[in-house]
């Protein structure tokens, strides 16, 4: 099933999406509606609550009881938020595609290259990516996001996918020139609006093989990234296992699994993000994540 978070009449709720989140007539079944809540045994109508309760269990309940017509809304009547507007943590993985490291002329890393991205960067589809004036070159990074569904501690690679509840599309917008100058990911990955996420989360049963998904990104219709998750150096199971041996993973934690070749700095001339453009990140089966780009006040270092 495809899960979304939306606002309708000032109330933020979770829903099940039928469609890909791009058509105004796509259907959303409101999981807070009384006709649905009885089936969910009183679970709070927020996607994080469903993760805490066990998303697989929620999917089973909904599949068994069906989606009530009385809970039906259409996309044009609501405002989509990011599916997890404030995830507990976002684990970013750098240099995780073979084509990307080859493009840069660097060796594949011997273990995952980890950075943290603050949840406050997360924005919804359609929201503006705001580039602080004078920040320098900034890039897009289309990524598969894996969302943890139950506490994971020291799990094996063989069992690791059992701990993934859902998958989504993430755009790890990054201030590349700042990162290079700083010698650190910290500031350049963590600027407000630099974490577009959505439009929905697909439960893990909808993604039988997370390592066989196309990943593309366009800016103003021009394809700048085109790759496949089969090219990841460390797959989803390896990342979940590796992270779980370094500290517990909790429901709602997001792993942004890296990006294929074609980031802005690798184009000639560099394809830095510019105000007035629209960037669309796509992960096969997980929808299109479209965001306009605007310029904001200068970054306060």
mmCIF file of C-alpha atoms in Angstrom:
data_model
loop_
_atom_site.group_PDB
_atom_site.id
_atom_site.type_symbol
_atom_site.label_atom_id
_atom_site.label_comp_id
_atom_site.label_asym_id
_atom_site.label_seq_id
_atom_site.Cartn_x
_atom_site.Cartn_y
_atom_site.Cartn_z
ATOM 1 C CA UNK A 1 0.000 0.000 0.000
ATOM 2 C CA UNK A 2 0.975 3.602 -0.550
ATOM 3 C CA UNK A 3 0.819 5.845 2.499
ATOM 4 C CA UNK A 4 0.708 9.637 2.563
ATOM 5 C CA UNK A 5 0.450 12.426 5.086
ATOM 6 C CA UNK A 6 -1.906 15.236 4.159
ATOM 7 C CA UNK A 7 -3.677 18.318 5.486
ATOM 8 C CA UNK A 8 -7.409 18.770 5.050
ATOM 9 C CA UNK A 9 -9.401 21.530 6.731
ATOM 10 C CA UNK A 10 -6.484 22.332 9.014
ATOM 11 C CA UNK A 11 -6.055 18.747 10.259
ATOM 12 C CA UNK A 12 -2.964 16.667 9.526
ATOM 13 C CA UNK A 13 -3.680 12.969 8.955
ATOM 14 C CA UNK A 14 -2.405 9.833 7.274
ATOM 15 C CA UNK A 15 -4.028 8.180 4.312
ATOM 16 C CA UNK A 16 -3.747 5.414 1.756
ATOM 17 C CA UNK A 17 -3.094 6.676 -1.757
ATOM 18 C CA UNK A 18 -4.474 5.104 -4.896
ATOM 19 C CA UNK A 19 -2.470 6.516 -7.791
ATOM 20 C CA UNK A 20 0.987 8.042 -7.955
ATOM 21 C CA UNK A 21 0.266 11.363 -6.282
ATOM 22 C CA UNK A 22 0.419 13.442 -9.466
ATOM 23 C CA UNK A 23 -3.207 13.557 -10.648
ATOM 24 C CA UNK A 24 -5.763 15.816 -8.916
ATOM 25 C CA UNK A 25 -8.237 12.928 -9.092
ATOM 26 C CA UNK A 26 -5.982 10.434 -7.308
ATOM 27 C CA UNK A 27 -7.839 8.938 -4.355
ATOM 28 C CA UNK A 28 -6.791 9.186 -0.722
ATOM 29 C CA UNK A 29 -8.543 7.107 1.918
ATOM 30 C CA UNK A 30 -8.493 9.051 5.170
ATOM 31 C CA UNK A 31 -7.271 6.714 7.905
ATOM 32 C CA UNK A 32 -8.689 9.009 10.587
ATOM 33 C CA UNK A 33 -12.237 8.644 9.276
ATOM 34 C CA UNK A 34 -14.548 6.791 11.706
ATOM 35 C CA UNK A 35 -15.275 4.161 9.060
ATOM 36 C CA UNK A 36 -11.556 3.313 9.012
ATOM 37 C CA UNK A 37 -10.601 3.843 12.664
ATOM 38 C CA UNK A 38 -12.670 0.891 13.871
ATOM 39 C CA UNK A 39 -10.554 -1.384 11.723
ATOM 40 C CA UNK A 40 -7.338 0.137 13.075
ATOM 41 C CA UNK A 41 -8.179 -0.549 16.709
ATOM 42 C CA UNK A 42 -7.804 3.057 17.783
ATOM 43 C CA UNK A 43 -4.356 3.669 16.269
ATOM 44 C CA UNK A 44 -3.637 7.410 16.071
ATOM 45 C CA UNK A 45 -4.052 8.709 12.494
ATOM 46 C CA UNK A 46 -0.391 9.596 11.926
ATOM 47 C CA UNK A 47 2.040 7.635 9.794
ATOM 48 C CA UNK A 48 4.673 7.598 12.533
ATOM 49 C CA UNK A 49 2.099 5.983 14.822
ATOM 50 C CA UNK A 50 1.456 3.290 12.218
ATOM 51 C CA UNK A 51 5.204 2.619 12.024
ATOM 52 C CA UNK A 52 5.388 2.390 15.799
ATOM 53 C CA UNK A 53 2.452 -0.041 15.796
ATOM 54 C CA UNK A 54 3.911 -2.103 12.944
ATOM 55 C CA UNK A 55 3.152 -0.994 9.397
ATOM 56 C CA UNK A 56 2.871 -4.585 8.189
ATOM 57 C CA UNK A 57 0.119 -5.182 10.719
ATOM 58 C CA UNK A 58 -1.701 -2.049 9.544
ATOM 59 C CA UNK A 59 -1.426 -3.197 5.923
ATOM 60 C CA UNK A 60 -2.887 -6.581 6.887
ATOM 61 C CA UNK A 61 -5.807 -4.964 8.727
ATOM 62 C CA UNK A 62 -6.583 -2.684 5.806
ATOM 63 C CA UNK A 63 -6.289 -5.517 3.293
ATOM 64 C CA UNK A 64 -8.624 -7.700 5.333
ATOM 65 C CA UNK A 65 -11.303 -5.055 5.936
ATOM 66 C CA UNK A 66 -10.979 -3.006 2.754
ATOM 67 C CA UNK A 67 -10.944 0.746 2.275
ATOM 68 C CA UNK A 68 -14.245 2.396 3.162
ATOM 69 C CA UNK A 69 -15.865 4.588 0.502
ATOM 70 C CA UNK A 70 -16.940 7.009 3.235
ATOM 71 C CA UNK A 71 -13.256 7.782 3.856
ATOM 72 C CA UNK A 72 -12.545 8.676 0.219
ATOM 73 C CA UNK A 73 -10.983 12.050 -0.670
ATOM 74 C CA UNK A 74 -9.345 13.276 -3.860
ATOM 75 C CA UNK A 75 -5.899 14.792 -4.064
ATOM 76 C CA UNK A 76 -7.236 18.166 -5.209
ATOM 77 C CA UNK A 77 -9.097 18.521 -1.902
ATOM 78 C CA UNK A 78 -6.020 18.115 0.307
ATOM 79 C CA UNK A 79 -2.440 19.320 0.627
ATOM 80 C CA UNK A 80 0.234 16.635 0.597
ATOM 81 C CA UNK A 81 3.013 16.849 3.141
ATOM 82 C CA UNK A 82 6.147 14.729 3.177
ATOM 83 C CA UNK A 83 4.997 11.212 4.157
ATOM 84 C CA UNK A 84 7.049 11.584 7.354
ATOM 85 C CA UNK A 85 7.138 15.361 7.902
ATOM 86 C CA UNK A 86 9.570 14.990 10.827
ATOM 87 C CA UNK A 87 11.279 11.589 10.804
ATOM 88 C CA UNK A 88 13.234 10.735 13.947
ATOM 89 C CA UNK A 89 16.562 10.573 12.102
ATOM 90 C CA UNK A 90 17.877 10.660 8.538
ATOM 91 C CA UNK A 91 21.005 8.606 7.855
ATOM 92 C CA UNK A 92 22.689 9.750 4.647
ATOM 93 C CA UNK A 93 25.066 7.520 2.703
ATOM 94 C CA UNK A 94 27.651 9.100 0.414
ATOM 95 C CA UNK A 95 29.622 7.560 -2.469
ATOM 96 C CA UNK A 96 27.363 4.500 -2.685
ATOM 97 C CA UNK A 97 26.957 3.997 -6.444
ATOM 98 C CA UNK A 98 29.609 2.375 -8.605
ATOM 99 C CA UNK A 99 28.915 4.690 -11.531
ATOM 100 C CA UNK A 100 29.144 7.745 -9.261
ATOM 101 C CA UNK A 101 32.538 6.883 -7.765
ATOM 102 C CA UNK A 102 33.832 5.925 -11.215
ATOM 103 C CA UNK A 103 32.662 9.285 -12.537
ATOM 104 C CA UNK A 104 34.605 11.016 -9.768
ATOM 105 C CA UNK A 105 37.674 8.849 -10.314
ATOM 106 C CA UNK A 106 37.725 7.580 -6.744
ATOM 107 C CA UNK A 107 37.867 4.060 -5.348
ATOM 108 C CA UNK A 108 34.729 2.478 -3.895
ATOM 109 C CA UNK A 109 34.748 2.981 -0.111
ATOM 110 C CA UNK A 110 35.509 -0.101 2.020
ATOM 111 C CA UNK A 111 32.509 0.624 4.250
ATOM 112 C CA UNK A 112 29.531 2.991 4.053
ATOM 113 C CA UNK A 113 30.301 6.713 4.234
ATOM 114 C CA UNK A 114 27.796 8.086 6.733
ATOM 115 C CA UNK A 115 26.511 11.574 7.434
ATOM 116 C CA UNK A 116 23.431 12.767 9.316
ATOM 117 C CA UNK A 117 20.780 14.980 7.802
ATOM 118 C CA UNK A 118 18.537 16.877 10.186
ATOM 119 C CA UNK A 119 14.804 16.101 9.955
ATOM 120 C CA UNK A 120 14.208 19.863 9.815
ATOM 121 C CA UNK A 121 15.427 19.820 6.196
ATOM 122 C CA UNK A 122 12.419 17.743 5.091
ATOM 123 C CA UNK A 123 9.870 19.372 2.784
ATOM 124 C CA UNK A 124 6.871 18.101 0.842
ATOM 125 C CA UNK A 125 6.429 17.597 -2.886
ATOM 126 C CA UNK A 126 5.681 20.951 -4.477
ATOM 127 C CA UNK A 127 7.382 22.959 -1.735
ATOM 128 C CA UNK A 128 10.255 25.217 -2.729
ATOM 129 C CA UNK A 129 13.879 24.303 -2.297
ATOM 130 C CA UNK A 130 15.247 27.634 -1.053
ATOM 131 C CA UNK A 131 18.841 28.422 -2.017
ATOM 132 C CA UNK A 132 20.384 30.974 0.359
ATOM 133 C CA UNK A 133 21.790 33.904 -1.596
ATOM 134 C CA UNK A 134 25.520 33.598 -2.190
ATOM 135 C CA UNK A 135 25.777 30.009 -0.984
ATOM 136 C CA UNK A 136 27.599 28.802 -4.084
ATOM 137 C CA UNK A 137 27.015 25.663 -6.104
ATOM 138 C CA UNK A 138 24.249 23.352 -4.874
ATOM 139 C CA UNK A 139 23.347 19.959 -6.266
ATOM 140 C CA UNK A 140 20.361 17.631 -6.402
ATOM 141 C CA UNK A 141 20.723 13.927 -5.450
ATOM 142 C CA UNK A 142 17.885 11.530 -6.307
ATOM 143 C CA UNK A 143 17.824 8.664 -3.809
ATOM 144 C CA UNK A 144 15.937 5.591 -2.665
ATOM 145 C CA UNK A 145 14.895 6.042 0.972
ATOM 146 C CA UNK A 146 14.363 3.020 3.223
ATOM 147 C CA UNK A 147 12.196 3.541 6.321
ATOM 148 C CA UNK A 148 12.743 1.400 9.405
ATOM 149 C CA UNK A 149 9.635 -0.296 10.815
ATOM 150 C CA UNK A 150 10.852 -1.909 14.026
ATOM 151 C CA UNK A 151 13.760 -1.539 16.409
ATOM 152 C CA UNK A 152 16.905 -2.990 14.893
ATOM 153 C CA UNK A 153 19.919 -3.882 17.037
ATOM 154 C CA UNK A 154 22.869 -5.873 15.684
ATOM 155 C CA UNK A 155 20.790 -7.471 12.930
ATOM 156 C CA UNK A 156 22.354 -9.688 10.292
ATOM 157 C CA UNK A 157 22.415 -8.820 6.617
ATOM 158 C CA UNK A 158 20.217 -11.861 5.982
ATOM 159 C CA UNK A 159 17.492 -10.567 8.320
ATOM 160 C CA UNK A 160 17.925 -6.846 7.713
ATOM 161 C CA UNK A 161 15.158 -6.311 5.151
ATOM 162 C CA UNK A 162 12.637 -7.617 7.697
ATOM 163 C CA UNK A 163 13.230 -4.352 9.564
ATOM 164 C CA UNK A 164 12.354 -2.127 6.591
ATOM 165 C CA UNK A 165 8.689 -1.113 6.624
ATOM 166 C CA UNK A 166 8.538 1.094 3.537
ATOM 167 C CA UNK A 167 10.396 2.826 0.736
ATOM 168 C CA UNK A 168 10.167 6.309 -0.739
ATOM 169 C CA UNK A 169 11.873 8.883 -2.927
ATOM 170 C CA UNK A 170 14.271 11.407 -1.382
ATOM 171 C CA UNK A 171 16.232 14.317 -2.842
ATOM 172 C CA UNK A 172 19.381 14.960 -0.821
ATOM 173 C CA UNK A 173 19.936 18.562 -1.885
ATOM 174 C CA UNK A 174 23.476 19.549 -0.965
ATOM 175 C CA UNK A 175 25.563 22.724 -0.908
ATOM 176 C CA UNK A 176 28.486 21.126 -2.744
ATOM 177 C CA UNK A 177 30.871 24.068 -2.726
ATOM 178 C CA UNK A 178 30.246 24.668 0.984
ATOM 179 C CA UNK A 179 30.898 20.986 1.726
ATOM 180 C CA UNK A 180 34.161 21.145 -0.228
ATOM 181 C CA UNK A 181 35.269 24.327 1.571
ATOM 182 C CA UNK A 182 34.305 22.974 4.994
ATOM 183 C CA UNK A 183 35.792 19.518 4.461
ATOM 184 C CA UNK A 184 32.644 18.263 6.170
ATOM 185 C CA UNK A 185 29.071 17.336 5.256
ATOM 186 C CA UNK A 186 27.577 18.966 8.351
ATOM 187 C CA UNK A 187 26.536 22.428 7.144
ATOM 188 C CA UNK A 188 26.083 21.762 3.462
ATOM 189 C CA UNK A 189 23.680 18.855 3.952
ATOM 190 C CA UNK A 190 21.593 20.510 6.654
ATOM 191 C CA UNK A 191 20.157 23.717 5.259
ATOM 192 C CA UNK A 192 16.419 24.255 5.625
ATOM 193 C CA UNK A 193 14.383 22.825 2.680
ATOM 194 C CA UNK A 194 17.296 20.639 1.502
ATOM 195 C CA UNK A 195 15.390 17.359 2.104
ATOM 196 C CA UNK A 196 12.458 16.915 -0.317
ATOM 197 C CA UNK A 197 10.699 13.624 0.479
ATOM 198 C CA UNK A 198 7.698 11.878 -1.066
ATOM 199 C CA UNK A 199 5.134 11.890 -2.490
ATOM 200 C CA UNK A 200 4.303 8.634 -0.677
ATOM 201 C CA UNK A 201 5.787 5.684 1.164
ATOM 202 C CA UNK A 202 5.199 2.265 -0.386
ATOM 203 C CA UNK A 203 4.970 -0.571 2.120
ATOM 204 C CA UNK A 204 7.794 -3.066 1.728
ATOM 205 C CA UNK A 205 5.528 -5.703 0.167
ATOM 206 C CA UNK A 206 5.101 -3.359 -2.829
ATOM 207 C CA UNK A 207 8.871 -3.336 -3.441
ATOM 208 C CA UNK A 208 9.926 -6.982 -3.706
ATOM 209 C CA UNK A 209 13.466 -6.038 -4.780
ATOM 210 C CA UNK A 210 14.763 -2.617 -3.697
ATOM 211 C CA UNK A 211 17.907 -3.312 -5.723
ATOM 212 C CA UNK A 212 16.164 -3.285 -9.114
ATOM 213 C CA UNK A 213 14.708 0.227 -9.273
ATOM 214 C CA UNK A 214 15.454 2.929 -11.796
ATOM 215 C CA UNK A 215 16.529 6.297 -10.382
ATOM 216 C CA UNK A 216 16.283 9.448 -12.488
ATOM 217 C CA UNK A 217 16.371 13.179 -12.000
ATOM 218 C CA UNK A 218 15.463 16.039 -14.292
ATOM 219 C CA UNK A 219 15.843 19.792 -14.045
ATOM 220 C CA UNK A 220 13.461 21.706 -16.287
ATOM 221 C CA UNK A 221 12.859 18.509 -18.232
ATOM 222 C CA UNK A 222 16.540 17.761 -18.889
ATOM 223 C CA UNK A 223 17.696 14.370 -17.601
ATOM 224 C CA UNK A 224 20.756 14.865 -15.385
ATOM 225 C CA UNK A 225 20.763 11.546 -13.515
ATOM 226 C CA UNK A 226 19.776 8.117 -14.766
ATOM 227 C CA UNK A 227 20.812 5.039 -12.820
ATOM 228 C CA UNK A 228 19.615 1.941 -11.027
ATOM 229 C CA UNK A 229 19.695 0.788 -7.427
ATOM 230 C CA UNK A 230 21.351 -2.407 -8.652
ATOM 231 C CA UNK A 231 24.490 -0.252 -8.932
ATOM 232 C CA UNK A 232 24.643 0.448 -5.180
ATOM 233 C CA UNK A 233 27.912 -0.564 -3.545
ATOM 234 C CA UNK A 234 26.177 -1.307 -0.245
ATOM 235 C CA UNK A 235 22.603 -2.507 -0.657
ATOM 236 C CA UNK A 236 19.717 -1.773 1.658
ATOM 237 C CA UNK A 237 20.233 -4.933 3.715
ATOM 238 C CA UNK A 238 23.935 -4.178 4.177
ATOM 239 C CA UNK A 239 23.191 -0.603 5.240
ATOM 240 C CA UNK A 240 20.527 -1.612 7.755
ATOM 241 C CA UNK A 241 22.793 -4.270 9.239
ATOM 242 C CA UNK A 242 25.844 -1.983 9.344
ATOM 243 C CA UNK A 243 23.937 0.872 10.987
ATOM 244 C CA UNK A 244 22.253 -1.454 13.500
ATOM 245 C CA UNK A 245 25.670 -2.551 14.736
ATOM 246 C CA UNK A 246 26.541 1.072 15.486
ATOM 247 C CA UNK A 247 23.438 1.894 17.477
ATOM 248 C CA UNK A 248 19.760 0.960 17.574
ATOM 249 C CA UNK A 249 17.588 1.890 14.604
ATOM 250 C CA UNK A 250 14.058 2.949 15.533
ATOM 251 C CA UNK A 251 10.716 2.979 13.682
ATOM 252 C CA UNK A 252 10.566 5.958 11.340
ATOM 253 C CA UNK A 253 14.324 6.302 10.904
ATOM 254 C CA UNK A 254 15.108 7.036 7.248
ATOM 255 C CA UNK A 255 18.149 5.768 5.363
ATOM 256 C CA UNK A 256 18.888 7.826 2.241
ATOM 257 C CA UNK A 257 20.872 5.226 0.336
ATOM 258 C CA UNK A 258 22.999 7.373 -1.973
ATOM 259 C CA UNK A 259 22.748 8.716 -5.490
ATOM 260 C CA UNK A 260 23.880 7.594 -8.941
ATOM 261 C CA UNK A 261 26.207 9.428 -11.311
ATOM 262 C CA UNK A 262 25.307 12.820 -12.712
ATOM 263 C CA UNK A 263 25.332 15.188 -9.737
ATOM 264 C CA UNK A 264 25.663 18.847 -10.656
ATOM 265 C CA UNK A 265 29.439 19.182 -10.295
ATOM 266 C CA UNK A 266 30.066 16.364 -12.782
ATOM 267 C CA UNK A 267 28.381 18.131 -15.687
ATOM 268 C CA UNK A 268 30.319 20.485 -17.945
ATOM 269 C CA UNK A 269 29.552 23.223 -17.192
ATOM 270 C CA UNK A 270 28.326 22.302 -13.704
ATOM 271 C CA UNK A 271 24.540 21.994 -13.543
ATOM 272 C CA UNK A 272 24.134 23.845 -10.242
ATOM 273 C CA UNK A 273 20.574 24.361 -9.062
ATOM 274 C CA UNK A 274 19.177 27.786 -9.943
ATOM 275 C CA UNK A 275 16.178 29.760 -8.786
ATOM 276 C CA UNK A 276 13.305 29.506 -11.243
ATOM 277 C CA UNK A 277 13.973 25.880 -12.156
ATOM 278 C CA UNK A 278 12.012 22.781 -11.174
ATOM 279 C CA UNK A 279 13.741 19.576 -10.111
ATOM 280 C CA UNK A 280 12.000 16.195 -10.325
ATOM 281 C CA UNK A 281 13.495 13.132 -8.635
ATOM 282 C CA UNK A 282 11.984 9.764 -9.518
ATOM 283 C CA UNK A 283 12.501 6.296 -8.097
ATOM 284 C CA UNK A 284 10.771 3.545 -10.049
ATOM 285 C CA UNK A 285 7.477 2.484 -8.420
ATOM 286 C CA UNK A 286 7.838 5.230 -5.794
ATOM 287 C CA UNK A 287 6.520 8.265 -7.647
ATOM 288 C CA UNK A 288 7.827 11.602 -8.794
ATOM 289 C CA UNK A 289 9.110 14.164 -6.314
ATOM 290 C CA UNK A 290 8.843 17.609 -7.912
ATOM 291 C CA UNK A 291 10.050 20.827 -6.267
ATOM 292 C CA UNK A 292 10.534 24.356 -7.576
ATOM 293 C CA UNK A 293 13.698 26.243 -6.681
ATOM 294 C CA UNK A 294 13.717 29.747 -5.253
ATOM 295 C CA UNK A 295 16.328 32.058 -3.765
ATOM 296 C CA UNK A 296 16.177 33.178 -0.152
ATOM 297 C CA UNK A 297 18.170 35.382 2.228
ATOM 298 C CA UNK A 298 21.898 34.853 2.568
ATOM 299 C CA UNK A 299 22.931 31.875 4.676
ATOM 300 C CA UNK A 300 23.782 32.838 8.247
ATOM 301 C CA UNK A 301 26.970 30.912 8.992
#
